[in-house]
Coordinates of C-alpha atoms in Angstrom, one line a residue:
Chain A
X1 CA 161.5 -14.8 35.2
X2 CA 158.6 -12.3 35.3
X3 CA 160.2 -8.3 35.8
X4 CA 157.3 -6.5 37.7
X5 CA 157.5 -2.6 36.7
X6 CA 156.1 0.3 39.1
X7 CA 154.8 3.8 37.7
X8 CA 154.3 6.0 39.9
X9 CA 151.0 8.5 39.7
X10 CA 151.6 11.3 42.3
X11 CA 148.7 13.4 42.6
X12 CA 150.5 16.4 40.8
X13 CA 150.5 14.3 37.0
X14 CA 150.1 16.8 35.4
X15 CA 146.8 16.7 32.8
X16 CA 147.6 14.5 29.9
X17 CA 144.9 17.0 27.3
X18 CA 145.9 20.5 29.6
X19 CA 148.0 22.1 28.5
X20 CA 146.7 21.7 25.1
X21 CA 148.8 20.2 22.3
X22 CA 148.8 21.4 19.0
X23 CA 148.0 17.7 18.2
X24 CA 145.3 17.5 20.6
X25 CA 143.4 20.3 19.4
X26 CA 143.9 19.0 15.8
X27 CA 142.3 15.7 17.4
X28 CA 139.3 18.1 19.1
X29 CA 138.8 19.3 15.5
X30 CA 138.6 15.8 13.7
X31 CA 136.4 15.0 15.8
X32 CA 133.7 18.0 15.7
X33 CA 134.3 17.1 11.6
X34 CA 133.7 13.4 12.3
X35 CA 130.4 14.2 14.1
X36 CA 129.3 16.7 11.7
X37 CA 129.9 14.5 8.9
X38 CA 127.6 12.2 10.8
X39 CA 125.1 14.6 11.4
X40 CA 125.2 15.2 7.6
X41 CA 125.2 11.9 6.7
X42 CA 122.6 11.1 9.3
X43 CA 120.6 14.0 7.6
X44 CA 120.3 11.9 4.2
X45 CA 120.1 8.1 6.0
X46 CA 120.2 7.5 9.4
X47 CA 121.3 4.3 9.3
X48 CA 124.2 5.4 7.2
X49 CA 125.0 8.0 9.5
X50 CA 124.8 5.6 12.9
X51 CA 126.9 3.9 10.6
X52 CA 129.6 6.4 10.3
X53 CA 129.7 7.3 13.9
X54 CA 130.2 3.6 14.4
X55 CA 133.3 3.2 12.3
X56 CA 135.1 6.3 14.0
X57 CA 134.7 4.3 17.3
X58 CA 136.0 1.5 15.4
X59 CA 139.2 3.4 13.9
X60 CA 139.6 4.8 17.5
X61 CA 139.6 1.4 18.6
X62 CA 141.9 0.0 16.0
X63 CA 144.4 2.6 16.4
X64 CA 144.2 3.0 20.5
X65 CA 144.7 -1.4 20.9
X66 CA 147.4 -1.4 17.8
X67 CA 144.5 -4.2 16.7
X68 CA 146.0 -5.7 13.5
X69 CA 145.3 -9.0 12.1
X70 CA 148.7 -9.5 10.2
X71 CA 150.6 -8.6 13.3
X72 CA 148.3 -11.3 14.9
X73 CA 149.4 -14.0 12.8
X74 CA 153.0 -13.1 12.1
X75 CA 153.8 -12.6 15.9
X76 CA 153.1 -16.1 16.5
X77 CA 155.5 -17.6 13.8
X78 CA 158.2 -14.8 14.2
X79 CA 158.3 -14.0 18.0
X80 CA 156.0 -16.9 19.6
X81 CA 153.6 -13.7 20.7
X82 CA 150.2 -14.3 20.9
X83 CA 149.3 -11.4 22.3
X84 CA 147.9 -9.9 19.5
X85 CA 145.8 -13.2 18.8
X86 CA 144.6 -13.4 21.9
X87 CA 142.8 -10.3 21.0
X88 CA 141.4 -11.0 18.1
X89 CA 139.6 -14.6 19.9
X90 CA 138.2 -11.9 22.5
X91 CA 136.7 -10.1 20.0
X92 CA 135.5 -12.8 18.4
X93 CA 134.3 -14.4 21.5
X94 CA 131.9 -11.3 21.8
X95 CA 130.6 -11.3 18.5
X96 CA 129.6 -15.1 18.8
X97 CA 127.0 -14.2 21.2
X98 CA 125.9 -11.2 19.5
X99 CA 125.8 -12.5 16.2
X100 CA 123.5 -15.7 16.8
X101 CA 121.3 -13.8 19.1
X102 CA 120.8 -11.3 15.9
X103 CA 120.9 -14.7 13.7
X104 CA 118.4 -16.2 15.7
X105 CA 115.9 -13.2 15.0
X106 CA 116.4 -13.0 11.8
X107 CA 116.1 -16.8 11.0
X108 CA 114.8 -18.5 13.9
X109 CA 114.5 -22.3 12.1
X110 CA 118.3 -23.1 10.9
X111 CA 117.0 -25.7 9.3
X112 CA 114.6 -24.0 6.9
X113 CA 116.9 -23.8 4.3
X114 CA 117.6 -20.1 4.6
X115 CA 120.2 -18.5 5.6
X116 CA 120.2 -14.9 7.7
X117 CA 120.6 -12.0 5.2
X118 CA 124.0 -9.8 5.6
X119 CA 125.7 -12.8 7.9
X120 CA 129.3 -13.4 6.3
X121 CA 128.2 -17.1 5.3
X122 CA 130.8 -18.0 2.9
X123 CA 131.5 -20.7 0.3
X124 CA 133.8 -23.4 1.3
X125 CA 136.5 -25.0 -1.0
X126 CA 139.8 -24.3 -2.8
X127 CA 138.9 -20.9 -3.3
X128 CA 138.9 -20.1 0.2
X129 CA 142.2 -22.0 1.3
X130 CA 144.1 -20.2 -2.1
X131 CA 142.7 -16.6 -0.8
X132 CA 143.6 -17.2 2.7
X133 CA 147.2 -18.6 2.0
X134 CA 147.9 -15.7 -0.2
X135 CA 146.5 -13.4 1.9
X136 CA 148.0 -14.6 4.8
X137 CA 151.5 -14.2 2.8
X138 CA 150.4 -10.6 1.5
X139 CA 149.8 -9.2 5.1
X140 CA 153.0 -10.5 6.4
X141 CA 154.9 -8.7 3.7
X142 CA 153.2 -5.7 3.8
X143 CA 153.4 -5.4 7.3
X144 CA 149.5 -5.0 7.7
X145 CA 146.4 -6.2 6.8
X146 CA 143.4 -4.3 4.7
X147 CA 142.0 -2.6 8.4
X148 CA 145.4 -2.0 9.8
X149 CA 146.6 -0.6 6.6
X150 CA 143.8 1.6 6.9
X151 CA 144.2 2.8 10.1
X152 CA 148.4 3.3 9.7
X153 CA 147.3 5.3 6.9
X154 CA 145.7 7.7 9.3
X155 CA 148.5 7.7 11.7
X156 CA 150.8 8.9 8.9
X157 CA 152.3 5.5 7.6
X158 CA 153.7 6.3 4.3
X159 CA 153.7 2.8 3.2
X160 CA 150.8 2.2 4.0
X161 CA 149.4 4.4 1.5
X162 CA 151.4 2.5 -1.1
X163 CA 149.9 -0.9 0.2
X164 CA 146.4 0.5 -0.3
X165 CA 147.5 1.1 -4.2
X166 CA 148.7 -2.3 -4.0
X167 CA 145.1 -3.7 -2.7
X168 CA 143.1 -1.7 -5.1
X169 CA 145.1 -2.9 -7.7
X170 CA 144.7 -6.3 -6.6
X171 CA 141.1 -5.9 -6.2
X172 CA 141.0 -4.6 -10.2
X173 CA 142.7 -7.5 -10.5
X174 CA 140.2 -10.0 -9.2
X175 CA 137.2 -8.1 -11.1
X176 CA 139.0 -9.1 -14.4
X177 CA 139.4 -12.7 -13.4
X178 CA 136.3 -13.5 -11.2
X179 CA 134.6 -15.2 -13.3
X180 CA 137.4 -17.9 -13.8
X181 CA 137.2 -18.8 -10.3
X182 CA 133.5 -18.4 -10.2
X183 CA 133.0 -21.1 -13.3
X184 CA 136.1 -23.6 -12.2
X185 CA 136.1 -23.5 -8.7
X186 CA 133.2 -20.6 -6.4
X187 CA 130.2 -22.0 -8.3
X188 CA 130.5 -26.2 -6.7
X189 CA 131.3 -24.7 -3.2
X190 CA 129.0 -25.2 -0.8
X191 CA 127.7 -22.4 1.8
X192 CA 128.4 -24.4 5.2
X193 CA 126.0 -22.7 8.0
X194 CA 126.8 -24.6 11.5
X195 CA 123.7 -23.9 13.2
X196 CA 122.3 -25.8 10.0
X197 CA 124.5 -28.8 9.8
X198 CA 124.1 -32.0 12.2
X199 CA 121.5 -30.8 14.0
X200 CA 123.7 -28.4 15.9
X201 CA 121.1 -26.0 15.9
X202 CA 121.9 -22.3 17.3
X203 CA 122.7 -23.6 21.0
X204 CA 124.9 -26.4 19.7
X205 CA 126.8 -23.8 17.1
X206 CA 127.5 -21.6 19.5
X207 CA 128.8 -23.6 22.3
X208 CA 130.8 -25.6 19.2
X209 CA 132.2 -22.0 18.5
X210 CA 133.2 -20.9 22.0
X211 CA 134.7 -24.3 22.7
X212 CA 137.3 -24.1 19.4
X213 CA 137.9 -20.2 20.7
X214 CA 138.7 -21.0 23.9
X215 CA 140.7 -23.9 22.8
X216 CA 143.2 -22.1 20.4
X217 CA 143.5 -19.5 23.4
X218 CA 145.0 -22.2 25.8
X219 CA 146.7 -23.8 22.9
X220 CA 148.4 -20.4 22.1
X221 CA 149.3 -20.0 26.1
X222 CA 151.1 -23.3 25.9
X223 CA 153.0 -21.6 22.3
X224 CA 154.2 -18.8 24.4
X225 CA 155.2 -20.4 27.5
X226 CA 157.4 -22.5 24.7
X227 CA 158.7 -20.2 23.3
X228 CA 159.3 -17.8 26.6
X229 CA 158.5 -14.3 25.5
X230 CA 156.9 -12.5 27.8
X231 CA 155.6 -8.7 28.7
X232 CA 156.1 -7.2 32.2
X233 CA 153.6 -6.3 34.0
X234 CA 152.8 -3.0 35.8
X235 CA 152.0 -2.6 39.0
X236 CA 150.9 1.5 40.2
X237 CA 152.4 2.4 43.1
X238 CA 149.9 5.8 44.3
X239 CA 151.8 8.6 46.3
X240 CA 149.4 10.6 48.4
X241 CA 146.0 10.7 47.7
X242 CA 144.9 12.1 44.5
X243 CA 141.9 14.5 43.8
X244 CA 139.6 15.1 41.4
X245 CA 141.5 16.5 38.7
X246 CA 144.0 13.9 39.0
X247 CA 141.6 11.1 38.7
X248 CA 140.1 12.6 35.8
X249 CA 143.8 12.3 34.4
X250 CA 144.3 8.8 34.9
X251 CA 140.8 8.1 33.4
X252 CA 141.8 10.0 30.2
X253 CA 145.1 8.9 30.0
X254 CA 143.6 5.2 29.8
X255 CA 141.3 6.1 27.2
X256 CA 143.4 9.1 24.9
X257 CA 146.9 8.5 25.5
X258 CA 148.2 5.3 26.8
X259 CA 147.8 2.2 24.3
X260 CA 144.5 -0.2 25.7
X261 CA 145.7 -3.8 26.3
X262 CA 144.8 -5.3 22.8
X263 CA 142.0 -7.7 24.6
X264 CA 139.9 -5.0 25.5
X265 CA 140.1 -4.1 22.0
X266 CA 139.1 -7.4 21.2
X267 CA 136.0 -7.0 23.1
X268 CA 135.1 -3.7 21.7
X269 CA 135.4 -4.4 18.4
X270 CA 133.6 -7.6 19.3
X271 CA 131.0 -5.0 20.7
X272 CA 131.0 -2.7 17.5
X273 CA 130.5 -5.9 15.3
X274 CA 127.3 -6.9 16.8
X275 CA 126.1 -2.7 17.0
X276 CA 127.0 -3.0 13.4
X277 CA 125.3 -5.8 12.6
X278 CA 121.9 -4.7 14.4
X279 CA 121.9 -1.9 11.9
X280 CA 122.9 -3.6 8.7
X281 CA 125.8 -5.8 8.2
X282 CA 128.8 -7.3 9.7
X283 CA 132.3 -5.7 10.0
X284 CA 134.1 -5.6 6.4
X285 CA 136.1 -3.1 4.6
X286 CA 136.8 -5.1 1.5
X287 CA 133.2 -4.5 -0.5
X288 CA 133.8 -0.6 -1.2
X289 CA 138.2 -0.5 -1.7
X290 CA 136.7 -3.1 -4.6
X291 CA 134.1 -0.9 -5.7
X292 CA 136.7 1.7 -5.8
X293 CA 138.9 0.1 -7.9
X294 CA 135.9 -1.0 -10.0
X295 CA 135.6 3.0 -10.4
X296 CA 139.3 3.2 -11.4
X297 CA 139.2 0.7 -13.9
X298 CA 135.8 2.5 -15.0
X299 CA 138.3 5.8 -15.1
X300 CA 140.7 3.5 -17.5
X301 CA 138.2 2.0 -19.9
X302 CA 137.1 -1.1 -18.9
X303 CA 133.4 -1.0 -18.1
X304 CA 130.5 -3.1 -17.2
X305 CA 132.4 -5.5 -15.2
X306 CA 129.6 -8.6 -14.3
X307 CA 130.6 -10.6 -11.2
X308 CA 129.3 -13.7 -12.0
X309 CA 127.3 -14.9 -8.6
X310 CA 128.6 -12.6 -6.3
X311 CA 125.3 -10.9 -5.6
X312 CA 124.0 -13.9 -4.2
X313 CA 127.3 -14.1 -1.3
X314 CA 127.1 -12.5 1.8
X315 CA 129.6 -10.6 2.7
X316 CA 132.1 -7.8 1.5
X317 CA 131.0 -8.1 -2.3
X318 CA 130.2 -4.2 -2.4
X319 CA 127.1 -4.4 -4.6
X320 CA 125.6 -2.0 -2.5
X321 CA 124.2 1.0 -5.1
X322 CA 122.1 3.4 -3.0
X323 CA 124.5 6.6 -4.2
X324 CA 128.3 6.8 -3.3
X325 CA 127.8 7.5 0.3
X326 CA 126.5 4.2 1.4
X327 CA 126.9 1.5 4.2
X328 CA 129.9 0.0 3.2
X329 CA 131.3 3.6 2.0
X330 CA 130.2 4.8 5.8
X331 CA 131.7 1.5 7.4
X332 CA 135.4 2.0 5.4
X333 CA 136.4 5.4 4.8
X334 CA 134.7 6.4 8.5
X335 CA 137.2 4.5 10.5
X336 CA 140.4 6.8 9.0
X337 CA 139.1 10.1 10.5
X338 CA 138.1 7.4 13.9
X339 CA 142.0 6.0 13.5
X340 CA 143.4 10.1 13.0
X341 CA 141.5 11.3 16.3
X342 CA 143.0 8.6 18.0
X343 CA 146.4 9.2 17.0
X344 CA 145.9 13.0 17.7
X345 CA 144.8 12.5 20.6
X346 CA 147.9 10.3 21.7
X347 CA 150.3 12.5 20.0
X348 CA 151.2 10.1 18.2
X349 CA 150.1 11.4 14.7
X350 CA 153.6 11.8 12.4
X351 CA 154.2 11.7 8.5
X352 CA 156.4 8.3 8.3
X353 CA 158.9 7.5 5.5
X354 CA 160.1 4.2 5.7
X355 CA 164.0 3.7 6.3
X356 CA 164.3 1.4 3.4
X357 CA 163.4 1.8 0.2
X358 CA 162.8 -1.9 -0.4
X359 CA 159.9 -1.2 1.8
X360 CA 157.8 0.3 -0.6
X361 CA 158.2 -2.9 -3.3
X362 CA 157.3 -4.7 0.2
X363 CA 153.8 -2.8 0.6
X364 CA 153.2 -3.0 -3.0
X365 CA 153.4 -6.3 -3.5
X366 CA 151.7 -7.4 0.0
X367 CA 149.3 -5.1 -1.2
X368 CA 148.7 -6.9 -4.9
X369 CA 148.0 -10.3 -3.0
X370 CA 145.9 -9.0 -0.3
X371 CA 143.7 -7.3 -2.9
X372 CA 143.2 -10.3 -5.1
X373 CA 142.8 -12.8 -2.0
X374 CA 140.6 -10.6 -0.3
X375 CA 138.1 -10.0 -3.4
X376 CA 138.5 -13.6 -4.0
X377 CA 138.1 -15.1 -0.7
X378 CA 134.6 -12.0 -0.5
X379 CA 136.4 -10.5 2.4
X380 CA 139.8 -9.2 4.1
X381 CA 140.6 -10.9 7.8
X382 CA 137.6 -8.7 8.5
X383 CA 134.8 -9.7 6.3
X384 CA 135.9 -13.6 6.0
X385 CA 137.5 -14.0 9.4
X386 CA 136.9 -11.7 12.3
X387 CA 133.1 -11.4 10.9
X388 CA 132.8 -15.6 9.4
X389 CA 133.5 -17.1 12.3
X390 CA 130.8 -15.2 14.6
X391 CA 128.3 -15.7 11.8
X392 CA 128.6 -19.4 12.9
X393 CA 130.3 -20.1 8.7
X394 CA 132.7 -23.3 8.5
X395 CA 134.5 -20.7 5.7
X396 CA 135.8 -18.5 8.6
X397 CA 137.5 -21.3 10.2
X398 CA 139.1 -22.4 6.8
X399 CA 140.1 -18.8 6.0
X400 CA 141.5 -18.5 9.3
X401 CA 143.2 -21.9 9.5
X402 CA 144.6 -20.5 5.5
X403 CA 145.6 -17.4 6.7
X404 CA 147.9 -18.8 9.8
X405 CA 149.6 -21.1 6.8
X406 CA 150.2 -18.0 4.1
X407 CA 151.5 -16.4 7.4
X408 CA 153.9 -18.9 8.1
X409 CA 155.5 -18.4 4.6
X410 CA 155.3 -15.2 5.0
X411 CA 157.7 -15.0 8.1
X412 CA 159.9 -16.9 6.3
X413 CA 159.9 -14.8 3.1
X414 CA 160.3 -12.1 5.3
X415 CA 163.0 -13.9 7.4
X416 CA 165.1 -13.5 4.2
X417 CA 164.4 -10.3 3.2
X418 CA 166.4 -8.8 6.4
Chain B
X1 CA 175.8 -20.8 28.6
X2 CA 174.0 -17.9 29.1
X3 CA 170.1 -17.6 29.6
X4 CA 168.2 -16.1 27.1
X5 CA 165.0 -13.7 27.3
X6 CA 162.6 -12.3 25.2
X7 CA 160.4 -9.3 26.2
X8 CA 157.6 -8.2 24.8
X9 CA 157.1 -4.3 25.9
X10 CA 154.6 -3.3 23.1
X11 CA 151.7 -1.1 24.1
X12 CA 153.6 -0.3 27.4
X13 CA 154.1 3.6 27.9
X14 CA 157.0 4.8 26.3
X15 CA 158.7 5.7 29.9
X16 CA 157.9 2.3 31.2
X17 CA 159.4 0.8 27.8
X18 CA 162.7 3.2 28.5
X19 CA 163.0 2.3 32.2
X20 CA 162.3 -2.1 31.0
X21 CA 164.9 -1.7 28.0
X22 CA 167.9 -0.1 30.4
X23 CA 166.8 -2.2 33.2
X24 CA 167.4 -4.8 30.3
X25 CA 170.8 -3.5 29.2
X26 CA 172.3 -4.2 33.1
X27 CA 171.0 -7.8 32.8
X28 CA 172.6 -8.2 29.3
X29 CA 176.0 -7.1 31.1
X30 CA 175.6 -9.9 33.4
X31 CA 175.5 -12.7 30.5
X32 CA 171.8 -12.8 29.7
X33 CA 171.0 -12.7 26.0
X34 CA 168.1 -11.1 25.7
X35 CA 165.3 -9.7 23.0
X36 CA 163.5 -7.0 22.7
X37 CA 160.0 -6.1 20.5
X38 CA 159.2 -2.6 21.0
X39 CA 156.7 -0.1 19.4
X40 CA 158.6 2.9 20.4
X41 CA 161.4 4.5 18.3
X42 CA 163.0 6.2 21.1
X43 CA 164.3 2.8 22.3
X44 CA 166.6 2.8 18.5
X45 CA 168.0 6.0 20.1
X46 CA 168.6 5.8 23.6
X47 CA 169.9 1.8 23.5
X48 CA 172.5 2.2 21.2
X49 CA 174.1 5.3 23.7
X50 CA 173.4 2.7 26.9
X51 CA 175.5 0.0 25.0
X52 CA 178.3 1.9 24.7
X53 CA 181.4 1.1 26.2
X54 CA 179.5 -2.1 28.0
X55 CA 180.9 -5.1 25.9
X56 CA 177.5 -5.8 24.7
X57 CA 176.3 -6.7 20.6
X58 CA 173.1 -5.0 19.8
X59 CA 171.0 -6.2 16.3
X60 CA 168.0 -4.0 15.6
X61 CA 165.7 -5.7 13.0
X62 CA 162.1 -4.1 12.2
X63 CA 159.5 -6.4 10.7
X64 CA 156.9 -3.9 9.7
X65 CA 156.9 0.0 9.6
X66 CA 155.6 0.3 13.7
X67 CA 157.8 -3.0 15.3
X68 CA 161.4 -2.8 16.2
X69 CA 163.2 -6.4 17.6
X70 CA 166.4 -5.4 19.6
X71 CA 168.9 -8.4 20.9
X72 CA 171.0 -7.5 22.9
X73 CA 173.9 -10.0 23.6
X74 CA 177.1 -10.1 25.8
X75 CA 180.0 -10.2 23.2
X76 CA 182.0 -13.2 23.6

């Protein structure tokens, strides 16, 4: 049974930004700080600072679709949703065709034996199934992953502070015990670049790619129609006809105030990741958070920390050293003023406690695994997922496939918790 | 046995979610069991005042800090 709800827009709605709310002009001033701060930035490097505007569209856009990876993966195990997932495939989609079209300049022979510099190409093995799993559990319990956590932490989420401590801690904790995994397990796994295995060739990768995408999105239709959630849809019904002022509404409304459907966050993220990538780099927050807590365990004595092999990975590894204000510094702390305007702008900005005290053990601990599996797996669901897969890397698609079976336990661990 | 519903009204407009819930209460009264996932606290307020008096069971559980799951079911 499908409910078919109707709003209705009469041409007197009133103005969603007039009168203006204190939070609205709070968002106007975040925003003339967030473009100053790229003008600053821009100042020193301007590909830092087209860098930095970039991530506060992408913290806009995180915030405005409610675009979370853990939600993405817990919804399907603990509602059937695949809304969420659906998204994340869009965006993914998108990047696809960016990405190899970028790729393709960069290396034109996939055969060469090189591989395009800055492309999240990944190593392949146990390492990457034990950081997805525990990742996937980490998120679940946490109740975000290292982006959404980010951008929560913008809107106000308590907790979500305390799972960042978690993450950088976790993050320490893979700096100390790198190496282990690097001489047992990182150092025999192979780099698996699709456009250079089997002859697939860029055409063949591609199509390979958009083929398994499209797949998982009918798969997950046939998982919701299973499991028979559903969301209403909205028909408007238009009284009178409205003027100018009231079509300027409803186009700011879409954009400032109402929530975007989380596919056409997909896509813009999707769009971001390829603008990104033009410039520098992929989409990944994971390579500064661990050069933060590198910092932090400099603060606490312990120096010099040598990651064997990671500066011949792509992506998050954070070995960028060109001053504190960097790429990946421009790329990670720029979408939290991005995720703030958005939340301003939709009222929505509110310091949250959680109800529970047991949540904050919950956002540490999810924290503490997301950390470690996301310095061990060389990225977050960003960096070794939502950026992998598009860089055509068979470790995207084992991360992913990982992350859905740590997400799986997760739901149940959480199933018990209450 | 009574049909069951789930209803996803995340990323709806809050009124639209309001309206969807209550609409959602009156078919609860007529047997239906149905479940909620909602983004918006004001549903944890205004549902447990539309319940009231109606001879329904409502269980509120909330997965992470922004998601609320409401069931509503007819008490038997």
């Amino acid at each position: 049974m499908l409910n078919s709800l109707e709003t209705e827009v009469s041409p007197k709605s009133p103005n969603p930004l007039i009168p203006v709310s204190g939070q609205t002009l709070a968002g106007f001033g975040v925003a003339a700080a967030g473009l100053g701060a790229a003008y600053l930035i821009g100042r020193e490097d301007a590909e830092t600072g087209a860098i930095w505007l970039l991530a506060l569209a992408f913290g806009f856009t995180l915030q405005r679709a409610r675009f979370c990876f853990a939600a993405a993966f817990r919804d399907l195990f603990l509602f059937g949703s695949a809304q969420n997932m659906k998204g994340v495939l869009v965006g993914m989609a998108v990047s696809t065709l960016g990405f190899a079209a970028i790729m393709y300049w960069l290396v034109s022979k996939p055969g060469s034996g090189s591989l395009p510099h800055e492309a999240h190409i990944l190593p392949v093995g146990i390492s990457v199934v034990v950081a997805g799993l525990v990742f996937g559990v980490g998120m679940v319990i946490a109740g975000g992953c290292v982006s959404g956590t980010l951008y929560r932490m913008a809107e106000g989420y308590v907790t979500s502070w305390v799972t960042m401590f978690g993450i950088l801690v976790g993050l320490a904790g893979i700096s100390l015990t790198w190496n282990w995994w690097w001489d047992h397990l990182i150092i025999n796994e192979p780099k698996i670049w699709l456009p250079a295995t089997g002859g697939l060739g860029y055409s063949g990768a591609v199509a390979l790619t958009l083929v398994a995408l499209v797949g998982i999105y009918v798969l997950l239709t046939w998982w919701e129609a299973r499991s028979g959630i559903y969301s209403p849809s909205i028909s408007r019904k238009v009284t009178g006809i409205p003027g100018f002022t009231d079509r300027l509404s409803h186009s700011l409304s879409s954009v400032f105030k109402n929530g975007w459907p989380v596919a056409i966050g997909g896509a813009v993220l999707g769009f971001i990741a390829v603008v990104m990538y033009t410039i520098h780099m992929p989409l990944g927050v994971t390579g500064e958070l661990l050069f933060l807590s590198q910092q932090a365990l400099g603060v606490l004595g312990v120096n010099d920390i040598v990651m064997k092999g990671l500066a011949d990975m792509g992506g998050c590894t954070g070995l960028i050293s060109d001053g504190f204000i960097n790429h990946n510094f421009a790329v990670t702390i720029g979408l939290m003023p991005g995720a703030l305007m958005g939340a301003l702008f939709a009222g929505e900005f509110r310091i949250r406690y959680p109800r529970v005290i047991r949540r904050y053990f919950q956002a540490a601990g999810g924290g503490v695994l997301m950390g470690y599996a996301a310095g061990l797996g060389i990225g977050c669901t960003l960096g070794a997922f939502f950026s992998a897969i598009p860089s055509l890397s068979v470790a995207g698609w084992v991360f992913g496939l990982s992350l859905a079976g740590g997400a799986f336990f997760g739901t149940k661990i959480l199933k018990r918790l209450g | 046995m009574p049909e069951s519903e789930e209803l996803d009204l995340r990323g709806l407009p809050k009124s639209t979610q309001l309206k969807e819930a209550l609409a959602a209460v009156k078919r609860a009264e007529g047997g239906e069991s149905i479940r909620l996932l909602t983004d918006q606290e004001i549903l944890l307020k205004a549902l447990p005042l539309a319940v009231q008096h109606k001879g329904l069971k409502l269980k509120m559980k909330m997965p992470s800090e922004d998601l609320w799951s409401i069931g509503l079911e007819p008490r038997i």
